[in-house]
């Protein structure tokens, strides 16, 4: 990739050093977590000093440690810290930062913040205010897209004022419809409605989520395109009228309208459709005099018809996969453009080299609605950076806390290969080598997705998860051979540990198993099953070998000649211990039809009932918000409310009792 550099000579050594072009001396990053770390890395590469901002609970965060300076901007709630414009402006003044990179989320698409920076003479590393205003409003952006001859989805172009209006509009458009926040993004404030009742409910929840996340509760309604693909085009434009499209990203694997796995390029697009989408994306960027990196999102149907969805006037979460296939550092390009430099490249210079895949690793329980937030402290954390062509963008470390206040993303795991098959193989290895302890995480779901035949063949849409797992994700279903291998490996590990424990400094110690034992009778708990095994050392039908490092969380083993990477969560008992364990009283399952417990940690937004009320089956009882997503909790049966244990504004933990029913 062609680079612009300033070259200076050293008189003593007669050598020449090429430096990055002069941009800024100091940049403040108005964000946290992995994206703050990502921006800081490019600042370091470009010789720019960085300033981190943080809430009080983030005082020891990785992005704070990486930056040259750090300023506390308030307590944990985002409204009092990362969205606190007054505190961030004070931090800019006190540190003398010349520019601000907003990352994504928080203030990245806030026109008021961009205006305040301009008034202070501070450069906003992003588009101009008018572009943020035009594209940040879904209603106005759709009108502009139409005028720029960009394909748009049929729908109502005005603001929907009431639930009754929403129902009338939905009936006119025809079900199903998508209700979405005008100022929204990231899947927040979005609901699909298939009938009048769902439209009323969607109007209420979407407006509440929009007000909570964006401070703007305006909604719009458009036709919902069933079984679409979500494919977006990365654009890059400067302040001199030049604009490029940097190919596409396939983002169809989603849950709750939020992306989970992305790849670049898409298996679905041909060169003609790719160019048409890219050219329309550039037309839209030029229509609003866009400058900086941005993304134009499209829905694509089965016949490759594509429709404008929205434009994100910021850096996207999934930008690393575009960097992998083009060789461009998008953060560096944003900084250069913000300083006023022209783009270095022309459209014909933009390649598609290889294939890149990104898996979003979340602190979530994938067995609950494909991922409800999980909080806790990372007791063990090990990224698979020992593998080639693996990139991990993260903002946490071992010992970090995952809290209810912020997005539950742990990291973005990116793999790259010359072909899609190579990138997928790398992703499988990387997921197997990723160690996360202390919080529930979604790696089991990610691994199932990238190894599923439908995903491998490219037969995907935004409905992939509910179609493949109609009853929810239940985890990997082991075949008989795989289960036998896993149990044999667990037994071998148990025996290795037992043999080691019999010796201390070369002397025998008391053990329930004689040293000369060569025959073992064991039981292993795997899932909900208890499996009996008879194991002969150096015998049997399953051969397990490897470096038995009992202190390691990862065990590279060879099982019947096949190399495997294992992380064990299997309980192994001696036959005697298993027999005694059978006498332990079983925990009686709780009658969940008469109580309502919180399925996740979060805060209570609303309580819709009071003691004495009669509720119908499926009636809303309360609303819990976690990581800015609202979840309606309903009654499992018709009953009378006996007692309410929560009230709006309270913080609750997973499993906390909320309401009792008679």
JSON list of N, CA and C in Angstrom, two decimals, residues 59-93:
[
{"chain": "A", "resi": 59, "resn": "UNK", "atom": "N", "xyz": [-11.01, 2.74, 36.19]},
{"chain": "A", "resi": 59, "resn": "UNK", "atom": "CA", "xyz": [-9.72, 3.38, 36.49]},
{"chain": "A", "resi": 59, "resn": "UNK", "atom": "C", "xyz": [-8.52, 2.49, 36.18]},
{"chain": "A", "resi": 60, "resn": "UNK", "atom": "N", "xyz": [-8.70, 1.17, 36.28]},
{"chain": "A", "resi": 60, "resn": "UNK", "atom": "CA", "xyz": [-7.59, 0.25, 36.01]},
{"chain": "A", "resi": 60, "resn": "UNK", "atom": "C", "xyz": [-7.75, -0.49, 34.68]},
{"chain": "A", "resi": 61, "resn": "UNK", "atom": "N", "xyz": [-8.60, 0.03, 33.81]},
{"chain": "A", "resi": 61, "resn": "UNK", "atom": "CA", "xyz": [-8.86, -0.63, 32.53]},
{"chain": "A", "resi": 61, "resn": "UNK", "atom": "C", "xyz": [-7.64, -0.59, 31.62]},
{"chain": "A", "resi": 62, "resn": "UNK", "atom": "N", "xyz": [-7.61, -1.49, 30.66]},
{"chain": "A", "resi": 62, "resn": "UNK", "atom": "CA", "xyz": [-6.46, -1.62, 29.76]},
{"chain": "A", "resi": 62, "resn": "UNK", "atom": "C", "xyz": [-6.25, -0.34, 28.96]},
{"chain": "A", "resi": 63, "resn": "UNK", "atom": "N", "xyz": [-7.32, 0.28, 28.47]},
{"chain": "A", "resi": 63, "resn": "UNK", "atom": "CA", "xyz": [-7.14, 1.49, 27.64]},
{"chain": "A", "resi": 63, "resn": "UNK", "atom": "C", "xyz": [-6.55, 2.63, 28.46]},
{"chain": "A", "resi": 64, "resn": "UNK", "atom": "N", "xyz": [-6.83, 2.64, 29.75]},
{"chain": "A", "resi": 64, "resn": "UNK", "atom": "CA", "xyz": [-6.27, 3.67, 30.64]},
{"chain": "A", "resi": 64, "resn": "UNK", "atom": "C", "xyz": [-4.77, 3.46, 30.80]},
{"chain": "A", "resi": 65, "resn": "UNK", "atom": "N", "xyz": [-4.36, 2.20, 30.93]},
{"chain": "A", "resi": 65, "resn": "UNK", "atom": "CA", "xyz": [-2.94, 1.88, 31.09]},
{"chain": "A", "resi": 65, "resn": "UNK", "atom": "C", "xyz": [-2.16, 2.13, 29.80]},
{"chain": "A", "resi": 66, "resn": "UNK", "atom": "N", "xyz": [-2.79, 1.91, 28.66]},
{"chain": "A", "resi": 66, "resn": "UNK", "atom": "CA", "xyz": [-2.11, 2.07, 27.37]},
{"chain": "A", "resi": 66, "resn": "UNK", "atom": "C", "xyz": [-1.85, 3.53, 27.01]},
{"chain": "A", "resi": 67, "resn": "UNK", "atom": "N", "xyz": [-2.76, 4.42, 27.42]},
{"chain": "A", "resi": 67, "resn": "UNK", "atom": "CA", "xyz": [-2.68, 5.82, 26.99]},
{"chain": "A", "resi": 67, "resn": "UNK", "atom": "C", "xyz": [-1.55, 6.55, 27.69]},
{"chain": "A", "resi": 68, "resn": "UNK", "atom": "N", "xyz": [-1.12, 7.66, 27.08]},
{"chain": "A", "resi": 68, "resn": "UNK", "atom": "CA", "xyz": [-0.07, 8.49, 27.69]},
{"chain": "A", "resi": 68, "resn": "UNK", "atom": "C", "xyz": [-0.61, 9.27, 28.88]},
{"chain": "A", "resi": 69, "resn": "UNK", "atom": "N", "xyz": [-1.90, 9.65, 28.81]},
{"chain": "A", "resi": 69, "resn": "UNK", "atom": "CA", "xyz": [-2.56, 10.36, 29.90]},
{"chain": "A", "resi": 69, "resn": "UNK", "atom": "C", "xyz": [-3.96, 9.79, 30.06]},
{"chain": "A", "resi": 70, "resn": "UNK", "atom": "N", "xyz": [-4.54, 9.96, 31.24]},
{"chain": "A", "resi": 70, "resn": "UNK", "atom": "CA", "xyz": [-5.91, 9.49, 31.48]},
{"chain": "A", "resi": 70, "resn": "UNK", "atom": "C", "xyz": [-6.62, 10.45, 32.42]},
{"chain": "A", "resi": 71, "resn": "UNK", "atom": "N", "xyz": [-7.91, 10.65, 32.15]},
{"chain": "A", "resi": 71, "resn": "UNK", "atom": "CA", "xyz": [-8.73, 11.57, 32.95]},
{"chain": "A", "resi": 71, "resn": "UNK", "atom": "C", "xyz": [-10.03, 10.88, 33.32]},
{"chain": "A", "resi": 72, "resn": "UNK", "atom": "N", "xyz": [-10.39, 10.93, 34.61]},
{"chain": "A", "resi": 72, "resn": "UNK", "atom": "CA", "xyz": [-11.67, 10.38, 35.06]},
{"chain": "A", "resi": 72, "resn": "UNK", "atom": "C", "xyz": [-12.77, 11.39, 34.73]},
{"chain": "A", "resi": 73, "resn": "UNK", "atom": "N", "xyz": [-13.84, 10.90, 34.11]},
{"chain": "A", "resi": 73, "resn": "UNK", "atom": "CA", "xyz": [-14.92, 11.81, 33.68]},
{"chain": "A", "resi": 73, "resn": "UNK", "atom": "C", "xyz": [-16.24, 11.53, 34.39]},
{"chain": "A", "resi": 74, "resn": "UNK", "atom": "N", "xyz": [-16.21, 10.72, 35.47]},
{"chain": "A", "resi": 74, "resn": "UNK", "atom": "CA", "xyz": [-17.43, 10.53, 36.23]},
{"chain": "A", "resi": 74, "resn": "UNK", "atom": "C", "xyz": [-17.63, 9.11, 36.72]},
{"chain": "A", "resi": 75, "resn": "UNK", "atom": "N", "xyz": [-18.76, 8.86, 37.38]},
{"chain": "A", "resi": 75, "resn": "UNK", "atom": "CA", "xyz": [-19.08, 7.52, 37.90]},
{"chain": "A", "resi": 75, "resn": "UNK", "atom": "C", "xyz": [-19.49, 6.56, 36.80]},
{"chain": "A", "resi": 76, "resn": "UNK", "atom": "N", "xyz": [-19.78, 5.31, 37.18]},
{"chain": "A", "resi": 76, "resn": "UNK", "atom": "CA", "xyz": [-19.99, 4.22, 36.23]},
{"chain": "A", "resi": 76, "resn": "UNK", "atom": "C", "xyz": [-21.09, 4.44, 35.20]},
{"chain": "A", "resi": 77, "resn": "UNK", "atom": "N", "xyz": [-22.29, 4.92, 35.57]},
{"chain": "A", "resi": 77, "resn": "UNK", "atom": "CA", "xyz": [-23.34, 5.05, 34.55]},
{"chain": "A", "resi": 77, "resn": "UNK", "atom": "C", "xyz": [-22.87, 5.89, 33.37]},
{"chain": "A", "resi": 78, "resn": "UNK", "atom": "N", "xyz": [-23.15, 5.44, 32.15]},
{"chain": "A", "resi": 78, "resn": "UNK", "atom": "CA", "xyz": [-22.64, 6.12, 30.96]},
{"chain": "A", "resi": 78, "resn": "UNK", "atom": "C", "xyz": [-23.12, 7.57, 30.86]},
{"chain": "A", "resi": 79, "resn": "UNK", "atom": "N", "xyz": [-24.33, 7.82, 31.32]},
{"chain": "A", "resi": 79, "resn": "UNK", "atom": "CA", "xyz": [-24.86, 9.19, 31.25]},
{"chain": "A", "resi": 79, "resn": "UNK", "atom": "C", "xyz": [-24.04, 10.16, 32.09]},
{"chain": "A", "resi": 80, "resn": "UNK", "atom": "N", "xyz": [-23.32, 9.62, 33.08]},
{"chain": "A", "resi": 80, "resn": "UNK", "atom": "CA", "xyz": [-22.54, 10.46, 33.98]},
{"chain": "A", "resi": 80, "resn": "UNK", "atom": "C", "xyz": [-21.04, 10.41, 33.68]},
{"chain": "A", "resi": 81, "resn": "UNK", "atom": "N", "xyz": [-20.65, 9.65, 32.66]},
{"chain": "A", "resi": 81, "resn": "UNK", "atom": "CA", "xyz": [-19.22, 9.52, 32.35]},
{"chain": "A", "resi": 81, "resn": "UNK", "atom": "C", "xyz": [-18.96, 9.62, 30.85]},
{"chain": "A", "resi": 82, "resn": "UNK", "atom": "N", "xyz": [-19.12, 8.51, 30.13]},
{"chain": "A", "resi": 82, "resn": "UNK", "atom": "CA", "xyz": [-18.76, 8.48, 28.71]},
{"chain": "A", "resi": 82, "resn": "UNK", "atom": "C", "xyz": [-19.72, 9.28, 27.83]},
{"chain": "A", "resi": 83, "resn": "UNK", "atom": "N", "xyz": [-20.90, 9.61, 28.35]},
{"chain": "A", "resi": 83, "resn": "UNK", "atom": "CA", "xyz": [-21.81, 10.50, 27.63]},
{"chain": "A", "resi": 83, "resn": "UNK", "atom": "C", "xyz": [-21.86, 11.89, 28.25]},
{"chain": "A", "resi": 84, "resn": "UNK", "atom": "N", "xyz": [-21.00, 12.13, 29.22]},
{"chain": "A", "resi": 84, "resn": "UNK", "atom": "CA", "xyz": [-20.96, 13.41, 29.93]},
{"chain": "A", "resi": 84, "resn": "UNK", "atom": "C", "xyz": [-20.10, 14.40, 29.13]},
{"chain": "A", "resi": 85, "resn": "UNK", "atom": "N", "xyz": [-20.74, 15.16, 28.25]},
{"chain": "A", "resi": 85, "resn": "UNK", "atom": "CA", "xyz": [-19.99, 16.06, 27.36]},
{"chain": "A", "resi": 85, "resn": "UNK", "atom": "C", "xyz": [-19.22, 17.13, 28.12]},
{"chain": "A", "resi": 86, "resn": "UNK", "atom": "N", "xyz": [-19.79, 17.65, 29.19]},
{"chain": "A", "resi": 86, "resn": "UNK", "atom": "CA", "xyz": [-19.10, 18.69, 29.97]},
{"chain": "A", "resi": 86, "resn": "UNK", "atom": "C", "xyz": [-17.79, 18.17, 30.52]},
{"chain": "A", "resi": 87, "resn": "UNK", "atom": "N", "xyz": [-17.83, 16.96, 31.10]},
{"chain": "A", "resi": 87, "resn": "UNK", "atom": "CA", "xyz": [-16.62, 16.38, 31.69]},
{"chain": "A", "resi": 87, "resn": "UNK", "atom": "C", "xyz": [-15.58, 16.07, 30.62]},
{"chain": "A", "resi": 88, "resn": "UNK", "atom": "N", "xyz": [-16.03, 15.59, 29.47]},
{"chain": "A", "resi": 88, "resn": "UNK", "atom": "CA", "xyz": [-15.08, 15.28, 28.39]},
{"chain": "A", "resi": 88, "resn": "UNK", "atom": "C", "xyz": [-14.47, 16.55, 27.81]},
{"chain": "A", "resi": 89, "resn": "UNK", "atom": "N", "xyz": [-15.28, 17.60, 27.68]},
{"chain": "A", "resi": 89, "resn": "UNK", "atom": "CA", "xyz": [-14.73, 18.88, 27.20]},
{"chain": "A", "resi": 89, "resn": "UNK", "atom": "C", "xyz": [-13.69, 19.42, 28.18]},
{"chain": "A", "resi": 90, "resn": "UNK", "atom": "N", "xyz": [-13.95, 19.25, 29.48]},
{"chain": "A", "resi": 90, "resn": "UNK", "atom": "CA", "xyz": [-12.96, 19.68, 30.50]},
{"chain": "A", "resi": 90, "resn": "UNK", "atom": "C", "xyz": [-11.67, 18.88, 30.35]},
{"chain": "A", "resi": 91, "resn": "UNK", "atom": "N", "xyz": [-11.80, 17.59, 30.06]},
{"chain": "A", "resi": 91, "resn": "UNK", "atom": "CA", "xyz": [-10.62, 16.74, 29.88]},
{"chain": "A", "resi": 91, "resn": "UNK", "atom": "C", "xyz": [-9.80, 17.18, 28.67]},
{"chain": "A", "resi": 92, "resn": "UNK", "atom": "N", "xyz": [-10.49, 17.58, 27.62]},
{"chain": "A", "resi": 92, "resn": "UNK", "atom": "CA", "xyz": [-9.81, 18.07, 26.41]},
{"chain": "A", "resi": 92, "resn": "UNK", "atom": "C", "xyz": [-9.02, 19.33, 26.73]},
{"chain": "A", "resi": 93, "resn": "UNK", "atom": "N", "xyz": [-9.66, 20.24, 27.46]},
{"chain": "A", "resi": 93, "resn": "UNK", "atom": "CA", "xyz": [-8.99, 21.50, 27.80]},
{"chain": "A", "resi": 93, "resn": "UNK", "atom": "C", "xyz": [-7.79, 21.26, 28.72]}
]
